[in-house]
PDB file of N, CA and C in Angstrom:
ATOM      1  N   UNK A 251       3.225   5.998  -4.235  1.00 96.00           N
ATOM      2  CA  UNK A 251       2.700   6.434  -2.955  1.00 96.00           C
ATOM      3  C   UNK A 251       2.387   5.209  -2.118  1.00 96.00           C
ATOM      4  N   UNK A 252       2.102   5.624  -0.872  1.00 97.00           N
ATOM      5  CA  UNK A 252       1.837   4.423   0.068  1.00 97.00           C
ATOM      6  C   UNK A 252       0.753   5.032   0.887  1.00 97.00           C
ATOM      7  N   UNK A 253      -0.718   4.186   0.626  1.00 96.00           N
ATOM      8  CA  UNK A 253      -1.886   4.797   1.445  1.00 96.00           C
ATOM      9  C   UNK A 253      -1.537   4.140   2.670  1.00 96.00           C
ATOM     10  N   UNK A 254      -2.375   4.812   4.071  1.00 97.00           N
ATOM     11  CA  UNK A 254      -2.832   4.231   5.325  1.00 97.00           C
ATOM     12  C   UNK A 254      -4.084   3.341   4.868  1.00 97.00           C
ATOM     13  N   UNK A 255      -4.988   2.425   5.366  1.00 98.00           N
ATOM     14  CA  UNK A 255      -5.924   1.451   5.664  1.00 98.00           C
ATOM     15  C   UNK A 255      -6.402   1.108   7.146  1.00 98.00           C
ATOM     16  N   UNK A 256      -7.927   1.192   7.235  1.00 98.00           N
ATOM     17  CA  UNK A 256      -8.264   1.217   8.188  1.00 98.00           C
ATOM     18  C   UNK A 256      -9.537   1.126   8.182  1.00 98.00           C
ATOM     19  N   UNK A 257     -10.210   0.902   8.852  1.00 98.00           N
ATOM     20  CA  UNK A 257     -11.638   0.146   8.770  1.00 98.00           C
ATOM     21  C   UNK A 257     -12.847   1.601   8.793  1.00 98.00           C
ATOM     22  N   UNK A 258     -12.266   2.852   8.965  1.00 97.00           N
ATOM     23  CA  UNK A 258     -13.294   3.968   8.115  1.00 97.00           C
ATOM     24  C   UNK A 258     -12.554   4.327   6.992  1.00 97.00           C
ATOM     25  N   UNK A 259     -11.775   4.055   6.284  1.00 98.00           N
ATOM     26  CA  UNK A 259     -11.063   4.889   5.135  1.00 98.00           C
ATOM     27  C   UNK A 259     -11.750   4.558   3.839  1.00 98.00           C
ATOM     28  N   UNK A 260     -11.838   4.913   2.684  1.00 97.00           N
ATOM     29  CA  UNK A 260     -12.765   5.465   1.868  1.00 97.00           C
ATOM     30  C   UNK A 260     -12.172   4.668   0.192  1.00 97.00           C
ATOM     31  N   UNK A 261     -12.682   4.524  -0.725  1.00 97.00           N
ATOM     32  CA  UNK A 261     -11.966   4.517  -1.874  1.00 97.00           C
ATOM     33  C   UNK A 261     -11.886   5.748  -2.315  1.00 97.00           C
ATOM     34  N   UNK A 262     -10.544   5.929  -2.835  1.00 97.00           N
ATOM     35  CA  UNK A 262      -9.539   6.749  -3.186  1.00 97.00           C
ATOM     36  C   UNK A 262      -9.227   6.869  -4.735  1.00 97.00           C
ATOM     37  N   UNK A 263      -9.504   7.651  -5.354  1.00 97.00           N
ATOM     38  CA  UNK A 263      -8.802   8.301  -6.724  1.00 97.00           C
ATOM     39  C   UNK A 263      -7.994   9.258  -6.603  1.00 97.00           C
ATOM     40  N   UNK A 264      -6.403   8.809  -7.202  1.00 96.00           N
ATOM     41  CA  UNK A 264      -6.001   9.696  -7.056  1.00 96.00           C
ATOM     42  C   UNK A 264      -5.115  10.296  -8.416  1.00 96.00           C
ATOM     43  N   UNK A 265      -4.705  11.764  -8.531  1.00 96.00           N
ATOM     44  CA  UNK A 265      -4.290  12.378  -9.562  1.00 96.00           C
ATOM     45  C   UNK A 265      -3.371  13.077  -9.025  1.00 96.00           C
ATOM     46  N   UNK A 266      -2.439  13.258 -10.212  1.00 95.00           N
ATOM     47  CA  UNK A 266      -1.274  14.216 -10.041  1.00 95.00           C
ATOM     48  C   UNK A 266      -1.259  15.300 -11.211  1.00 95.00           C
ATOM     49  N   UNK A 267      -1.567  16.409 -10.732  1.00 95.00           N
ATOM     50  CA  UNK A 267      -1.707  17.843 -11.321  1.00 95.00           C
ATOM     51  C   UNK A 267      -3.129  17.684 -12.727  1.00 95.00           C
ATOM     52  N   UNK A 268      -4.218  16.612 -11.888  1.00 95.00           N
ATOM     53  CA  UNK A 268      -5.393  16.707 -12.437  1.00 95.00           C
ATOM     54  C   UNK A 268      -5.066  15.502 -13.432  1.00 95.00           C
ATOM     55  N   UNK A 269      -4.413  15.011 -13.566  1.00 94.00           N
ATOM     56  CA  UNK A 269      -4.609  13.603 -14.638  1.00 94.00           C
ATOM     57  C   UNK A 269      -4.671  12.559 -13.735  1.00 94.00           C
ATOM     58  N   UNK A 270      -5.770  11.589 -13.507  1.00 94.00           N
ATOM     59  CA  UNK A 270      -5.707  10.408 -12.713  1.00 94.00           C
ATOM     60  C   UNK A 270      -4.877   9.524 -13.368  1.00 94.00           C
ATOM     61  N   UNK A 271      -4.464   8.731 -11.906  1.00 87.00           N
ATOM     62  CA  UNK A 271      -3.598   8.126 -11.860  1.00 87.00           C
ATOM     63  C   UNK A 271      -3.571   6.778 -11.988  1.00 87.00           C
ATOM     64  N   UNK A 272      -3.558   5.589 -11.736  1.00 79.00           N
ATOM     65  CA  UNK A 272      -3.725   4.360 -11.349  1.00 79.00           C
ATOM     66  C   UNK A 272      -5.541   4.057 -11.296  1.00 79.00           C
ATOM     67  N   UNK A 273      -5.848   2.607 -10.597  1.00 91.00           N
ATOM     68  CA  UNK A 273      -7.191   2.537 -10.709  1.00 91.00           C
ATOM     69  C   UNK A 273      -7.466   3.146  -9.055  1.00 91.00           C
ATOM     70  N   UNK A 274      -8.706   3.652  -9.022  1.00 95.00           N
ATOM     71  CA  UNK A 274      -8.954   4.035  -7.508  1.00 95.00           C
ATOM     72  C   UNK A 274      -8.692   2.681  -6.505  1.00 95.00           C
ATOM     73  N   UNK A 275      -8.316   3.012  -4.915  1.00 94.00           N
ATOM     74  CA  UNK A 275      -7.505   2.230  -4.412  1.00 94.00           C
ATOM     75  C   UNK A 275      -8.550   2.076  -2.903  1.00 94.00           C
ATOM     76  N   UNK A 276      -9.399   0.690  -2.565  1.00 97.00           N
ATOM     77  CA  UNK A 276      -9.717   0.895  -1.390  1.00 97.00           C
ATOM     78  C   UNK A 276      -8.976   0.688  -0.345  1.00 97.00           C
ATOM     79  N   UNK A 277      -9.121   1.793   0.678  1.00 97.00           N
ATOM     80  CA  UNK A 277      -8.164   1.681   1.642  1.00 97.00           C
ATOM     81  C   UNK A 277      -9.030   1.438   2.609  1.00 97.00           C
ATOM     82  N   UNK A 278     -10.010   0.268   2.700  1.00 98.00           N
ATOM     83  CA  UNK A 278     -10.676  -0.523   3.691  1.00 98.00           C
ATOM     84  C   UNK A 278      -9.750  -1.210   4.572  1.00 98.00           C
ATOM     85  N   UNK A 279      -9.250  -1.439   5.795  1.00 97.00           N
ATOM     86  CA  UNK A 279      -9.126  -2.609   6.080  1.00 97.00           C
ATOM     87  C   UNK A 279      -9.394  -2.655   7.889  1.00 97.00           C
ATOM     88  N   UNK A 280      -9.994  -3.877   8.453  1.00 97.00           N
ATOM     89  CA  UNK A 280     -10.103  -3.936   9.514  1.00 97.00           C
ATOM     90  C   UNK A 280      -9.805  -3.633  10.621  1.00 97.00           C
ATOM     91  N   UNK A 281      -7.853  -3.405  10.220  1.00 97.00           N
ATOM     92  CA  UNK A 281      -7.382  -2.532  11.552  1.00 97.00           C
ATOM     93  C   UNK A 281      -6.246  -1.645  10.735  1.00 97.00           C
ATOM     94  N   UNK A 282      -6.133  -0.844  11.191  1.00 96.00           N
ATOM     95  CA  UNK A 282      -4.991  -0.027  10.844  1.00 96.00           C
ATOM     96  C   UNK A 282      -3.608  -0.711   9.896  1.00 96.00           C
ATOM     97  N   UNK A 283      -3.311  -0.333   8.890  1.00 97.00           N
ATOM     98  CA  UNK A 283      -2.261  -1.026   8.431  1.00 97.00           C
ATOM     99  C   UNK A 283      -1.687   0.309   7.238  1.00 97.00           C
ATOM    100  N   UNK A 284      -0.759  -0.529   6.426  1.00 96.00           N
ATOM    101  CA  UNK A 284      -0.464   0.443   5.510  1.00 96.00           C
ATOM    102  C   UNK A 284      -0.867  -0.523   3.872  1.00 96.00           C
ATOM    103  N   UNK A 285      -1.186   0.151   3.258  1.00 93.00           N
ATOM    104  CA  UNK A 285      -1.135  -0.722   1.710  1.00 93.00           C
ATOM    105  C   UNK A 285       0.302  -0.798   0.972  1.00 93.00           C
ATOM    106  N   UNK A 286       0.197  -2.311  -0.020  1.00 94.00           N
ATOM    107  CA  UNK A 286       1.774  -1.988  -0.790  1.00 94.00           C
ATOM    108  C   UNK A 286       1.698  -1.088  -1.409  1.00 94.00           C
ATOM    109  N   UNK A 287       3.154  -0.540  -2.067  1.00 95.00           N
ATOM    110  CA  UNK A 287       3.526   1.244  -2.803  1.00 95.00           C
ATOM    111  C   UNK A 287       2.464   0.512  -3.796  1.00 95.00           C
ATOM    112  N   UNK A 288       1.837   1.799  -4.213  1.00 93.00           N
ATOM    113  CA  UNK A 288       1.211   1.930  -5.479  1.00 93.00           C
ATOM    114  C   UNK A 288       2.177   2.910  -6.509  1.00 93.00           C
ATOM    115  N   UNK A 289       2.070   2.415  -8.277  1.00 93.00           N
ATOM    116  CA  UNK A 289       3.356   3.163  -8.680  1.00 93.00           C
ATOM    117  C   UNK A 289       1.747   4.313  -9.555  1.00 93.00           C
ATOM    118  N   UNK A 290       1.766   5.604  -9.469  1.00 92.00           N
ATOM    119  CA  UNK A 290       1.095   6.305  -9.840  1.00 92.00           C
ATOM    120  C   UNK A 290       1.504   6.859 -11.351  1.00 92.00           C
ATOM    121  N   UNK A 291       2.179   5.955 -11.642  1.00 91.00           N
ATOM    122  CA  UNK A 291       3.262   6.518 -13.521  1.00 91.00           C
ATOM    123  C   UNK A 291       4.144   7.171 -13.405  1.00 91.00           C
ATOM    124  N   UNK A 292       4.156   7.686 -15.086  1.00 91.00           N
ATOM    125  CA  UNK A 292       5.531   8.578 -15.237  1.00 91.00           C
ATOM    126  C   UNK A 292       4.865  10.084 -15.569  1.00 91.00           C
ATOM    127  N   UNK A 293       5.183  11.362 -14.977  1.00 91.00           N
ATOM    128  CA  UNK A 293       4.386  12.557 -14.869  1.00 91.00           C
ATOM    129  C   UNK A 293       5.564  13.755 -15.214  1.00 91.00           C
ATOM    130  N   UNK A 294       5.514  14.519 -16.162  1.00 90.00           N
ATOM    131  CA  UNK A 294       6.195  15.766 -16.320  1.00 90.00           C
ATOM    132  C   UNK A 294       6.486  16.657 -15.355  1.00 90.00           C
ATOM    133  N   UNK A 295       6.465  16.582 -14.089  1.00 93.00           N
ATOM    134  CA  UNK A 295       6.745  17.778 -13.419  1.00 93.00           C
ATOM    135  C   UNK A 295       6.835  18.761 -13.777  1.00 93.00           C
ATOM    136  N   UNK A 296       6.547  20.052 -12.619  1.00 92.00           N
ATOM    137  CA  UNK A 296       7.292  21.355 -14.130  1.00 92.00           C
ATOM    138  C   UNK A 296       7.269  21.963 -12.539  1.00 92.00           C
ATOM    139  N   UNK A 297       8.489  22.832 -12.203  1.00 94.00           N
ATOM    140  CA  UNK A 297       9.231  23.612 -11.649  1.00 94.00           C
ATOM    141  C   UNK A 297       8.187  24.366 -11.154  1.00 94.00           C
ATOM    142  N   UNK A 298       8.548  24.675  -9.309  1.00 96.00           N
ATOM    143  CA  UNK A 298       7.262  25.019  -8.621  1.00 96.00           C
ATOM    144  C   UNK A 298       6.195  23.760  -7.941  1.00 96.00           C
ATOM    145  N   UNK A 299       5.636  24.359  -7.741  1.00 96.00           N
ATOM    146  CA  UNK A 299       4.207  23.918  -7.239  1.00 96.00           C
ATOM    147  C   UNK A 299       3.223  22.619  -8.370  1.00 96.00           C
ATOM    148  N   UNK A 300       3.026  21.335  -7.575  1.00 96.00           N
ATOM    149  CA  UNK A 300       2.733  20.243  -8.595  1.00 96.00           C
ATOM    150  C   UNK A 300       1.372  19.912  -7.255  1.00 96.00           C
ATOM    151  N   UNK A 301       0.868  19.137  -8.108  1.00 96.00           N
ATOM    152  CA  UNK A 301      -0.641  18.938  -6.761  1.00 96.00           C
ATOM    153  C   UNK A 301      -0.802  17.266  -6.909  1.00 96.00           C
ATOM    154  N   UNK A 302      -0.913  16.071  -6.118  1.00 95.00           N
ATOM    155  CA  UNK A 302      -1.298  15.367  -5.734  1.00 95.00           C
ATOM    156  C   UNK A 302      -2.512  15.691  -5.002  1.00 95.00           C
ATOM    157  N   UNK A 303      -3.701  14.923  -5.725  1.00 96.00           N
ATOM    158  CA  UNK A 303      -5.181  15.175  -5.618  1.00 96.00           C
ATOM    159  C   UNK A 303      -5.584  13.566  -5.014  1.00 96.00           C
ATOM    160  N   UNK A 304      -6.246  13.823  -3.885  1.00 96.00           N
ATOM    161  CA  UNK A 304      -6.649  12.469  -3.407  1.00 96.00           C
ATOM    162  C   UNK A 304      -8.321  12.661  -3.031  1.00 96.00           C
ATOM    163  N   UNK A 305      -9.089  11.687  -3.913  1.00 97.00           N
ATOM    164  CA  UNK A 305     -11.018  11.925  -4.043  1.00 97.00           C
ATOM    165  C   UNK A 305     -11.505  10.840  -3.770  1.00 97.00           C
ATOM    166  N   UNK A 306     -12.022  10.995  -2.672  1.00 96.00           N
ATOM    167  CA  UNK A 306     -12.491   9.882  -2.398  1.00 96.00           C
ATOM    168  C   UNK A 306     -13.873   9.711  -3.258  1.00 96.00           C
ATOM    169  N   UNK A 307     -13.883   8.607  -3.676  1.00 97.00           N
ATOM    170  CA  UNK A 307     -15.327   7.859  -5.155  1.00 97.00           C
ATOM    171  C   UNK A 307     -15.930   7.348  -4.231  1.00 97.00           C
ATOM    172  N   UNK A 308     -16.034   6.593  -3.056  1.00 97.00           N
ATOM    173  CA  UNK A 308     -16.744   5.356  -2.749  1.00 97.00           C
ATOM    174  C   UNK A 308     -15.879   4.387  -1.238  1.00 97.00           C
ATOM    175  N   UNK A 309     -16.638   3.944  -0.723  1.00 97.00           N
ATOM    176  CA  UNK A 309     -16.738   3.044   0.534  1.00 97.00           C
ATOM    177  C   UNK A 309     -16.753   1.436   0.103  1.00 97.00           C
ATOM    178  N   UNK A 310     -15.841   0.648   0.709  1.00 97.00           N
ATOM    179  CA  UNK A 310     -15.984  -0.839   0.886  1.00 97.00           C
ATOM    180  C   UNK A 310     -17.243  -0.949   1.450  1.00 97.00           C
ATOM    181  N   UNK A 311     -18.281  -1.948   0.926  1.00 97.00           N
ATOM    182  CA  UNK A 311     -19.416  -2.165   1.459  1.00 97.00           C
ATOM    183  C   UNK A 311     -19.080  -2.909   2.932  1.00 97.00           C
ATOM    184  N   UNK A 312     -18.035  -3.259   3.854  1.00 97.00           N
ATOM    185  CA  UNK A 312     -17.856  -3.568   5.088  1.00 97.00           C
ATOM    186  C   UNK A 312     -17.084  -2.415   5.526  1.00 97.00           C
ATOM    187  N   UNK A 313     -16.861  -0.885   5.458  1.00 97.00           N
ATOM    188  CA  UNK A 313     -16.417  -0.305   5.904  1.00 97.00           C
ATOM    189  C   UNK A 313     -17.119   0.838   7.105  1.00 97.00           C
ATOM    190  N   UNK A 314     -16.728   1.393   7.811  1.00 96.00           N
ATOM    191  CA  UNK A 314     -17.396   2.414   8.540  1.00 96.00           C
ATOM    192  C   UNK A 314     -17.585   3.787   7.536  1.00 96.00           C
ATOM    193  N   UNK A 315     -18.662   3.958   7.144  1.00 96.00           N
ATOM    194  CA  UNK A 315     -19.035   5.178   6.470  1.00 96.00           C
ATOM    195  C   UNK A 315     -18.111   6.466   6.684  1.00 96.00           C
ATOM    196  N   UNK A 316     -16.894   6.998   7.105  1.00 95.00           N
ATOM    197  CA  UNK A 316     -16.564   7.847   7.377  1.00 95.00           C
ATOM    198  C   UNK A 316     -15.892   8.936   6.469  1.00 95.00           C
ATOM    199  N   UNK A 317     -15.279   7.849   5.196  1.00 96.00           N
ATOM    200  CA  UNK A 317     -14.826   8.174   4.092  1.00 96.00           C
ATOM    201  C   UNK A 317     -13.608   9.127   4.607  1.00 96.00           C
ATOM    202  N   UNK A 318     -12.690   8.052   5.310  1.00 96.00           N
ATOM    203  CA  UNK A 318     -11.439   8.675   5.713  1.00 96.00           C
ATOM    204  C   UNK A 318      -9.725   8.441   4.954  1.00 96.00           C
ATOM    205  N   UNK A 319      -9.032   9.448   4.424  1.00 96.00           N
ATOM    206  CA  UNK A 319      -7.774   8.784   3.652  1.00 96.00           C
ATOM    207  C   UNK A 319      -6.940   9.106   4.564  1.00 96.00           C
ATOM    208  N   UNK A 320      -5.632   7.864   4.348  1.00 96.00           N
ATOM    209  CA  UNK A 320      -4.098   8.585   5.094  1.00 96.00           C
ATOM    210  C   UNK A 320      -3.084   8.582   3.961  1.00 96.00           C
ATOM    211  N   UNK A 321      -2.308   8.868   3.993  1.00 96.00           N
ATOM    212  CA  UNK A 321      -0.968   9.078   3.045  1.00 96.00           C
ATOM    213  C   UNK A 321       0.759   9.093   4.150  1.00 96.00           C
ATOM    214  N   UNK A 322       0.896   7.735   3.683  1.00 96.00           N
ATOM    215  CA  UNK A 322       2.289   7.175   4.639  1.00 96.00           C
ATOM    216  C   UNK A 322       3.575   8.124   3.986  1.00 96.00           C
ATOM    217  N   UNK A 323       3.478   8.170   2.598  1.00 97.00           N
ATOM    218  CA  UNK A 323       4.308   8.587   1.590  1.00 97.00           C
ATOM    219  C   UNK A 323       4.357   8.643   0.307  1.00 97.00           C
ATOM    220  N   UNK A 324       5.160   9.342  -0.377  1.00 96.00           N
ATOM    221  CA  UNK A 324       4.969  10.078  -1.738  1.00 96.00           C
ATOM    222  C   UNK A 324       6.249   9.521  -1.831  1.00 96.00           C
ATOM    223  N   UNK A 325       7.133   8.528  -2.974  1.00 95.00           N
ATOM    224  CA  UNK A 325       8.525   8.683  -3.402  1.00 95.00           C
ATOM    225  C   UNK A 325       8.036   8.923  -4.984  1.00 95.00           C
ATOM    226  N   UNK A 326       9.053  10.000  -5.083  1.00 94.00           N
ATOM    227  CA  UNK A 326       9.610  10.679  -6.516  1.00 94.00           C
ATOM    228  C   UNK A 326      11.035   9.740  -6.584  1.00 94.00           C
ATOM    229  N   UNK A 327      11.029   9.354  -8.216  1.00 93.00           N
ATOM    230  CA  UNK A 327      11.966   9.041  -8.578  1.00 93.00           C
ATOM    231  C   UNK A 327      12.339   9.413 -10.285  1.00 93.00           C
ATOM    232  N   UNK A 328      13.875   9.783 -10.598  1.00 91.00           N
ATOM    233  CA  UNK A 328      13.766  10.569 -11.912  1.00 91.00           C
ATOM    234  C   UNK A 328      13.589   9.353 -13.014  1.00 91.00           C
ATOM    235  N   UNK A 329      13.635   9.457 -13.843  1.00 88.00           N
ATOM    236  CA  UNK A 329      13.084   8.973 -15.140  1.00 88.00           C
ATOM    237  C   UNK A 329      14.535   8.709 -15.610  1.00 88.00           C
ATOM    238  N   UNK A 330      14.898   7.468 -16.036  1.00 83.00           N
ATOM    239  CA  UNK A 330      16.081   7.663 -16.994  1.00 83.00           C
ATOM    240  C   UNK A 330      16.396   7.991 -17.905  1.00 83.00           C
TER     241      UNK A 330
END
């Protein structure tokens, strides 16, 4: 995935179909930007409906309290 960053955005945990993913990700930053891809693992899919869960835990202590997330993009890629 690829978060947005921005000077209210929030730390971020995120999970795919309830198993977290990676370490939570602050998406603090001073002005608008995007963060590098984060790789969130390797996940079973299963046919239908799958949930990407994004929770925000916590604030950069220089951030605007607003506890805001963006999401640039999601790439799926198959497993060899």
């Amino acid at each position: 995935v690829r978060c947005a960053k921005s000077r209210d955005y929030g730390i971020i945990q995120l999970s795919v179909n309830d198993r977290k993913s990676a370490q939570p990700v602050d998406c603090y930053n001073p002005e608008i930007t995007v963060a590098p891809e984060i790789d969130l693992g390797i996940f079973d899919l299963k046919p239908g409906e799958n949930r990407l869960t994004a929770e925000v835990v916590g604030a950069n202590d220089a951030a605007v309290k607003q506890y805001m997330f963006g999401l640039d993009y999601v790439r799926l890629q198959p497993v060899p």
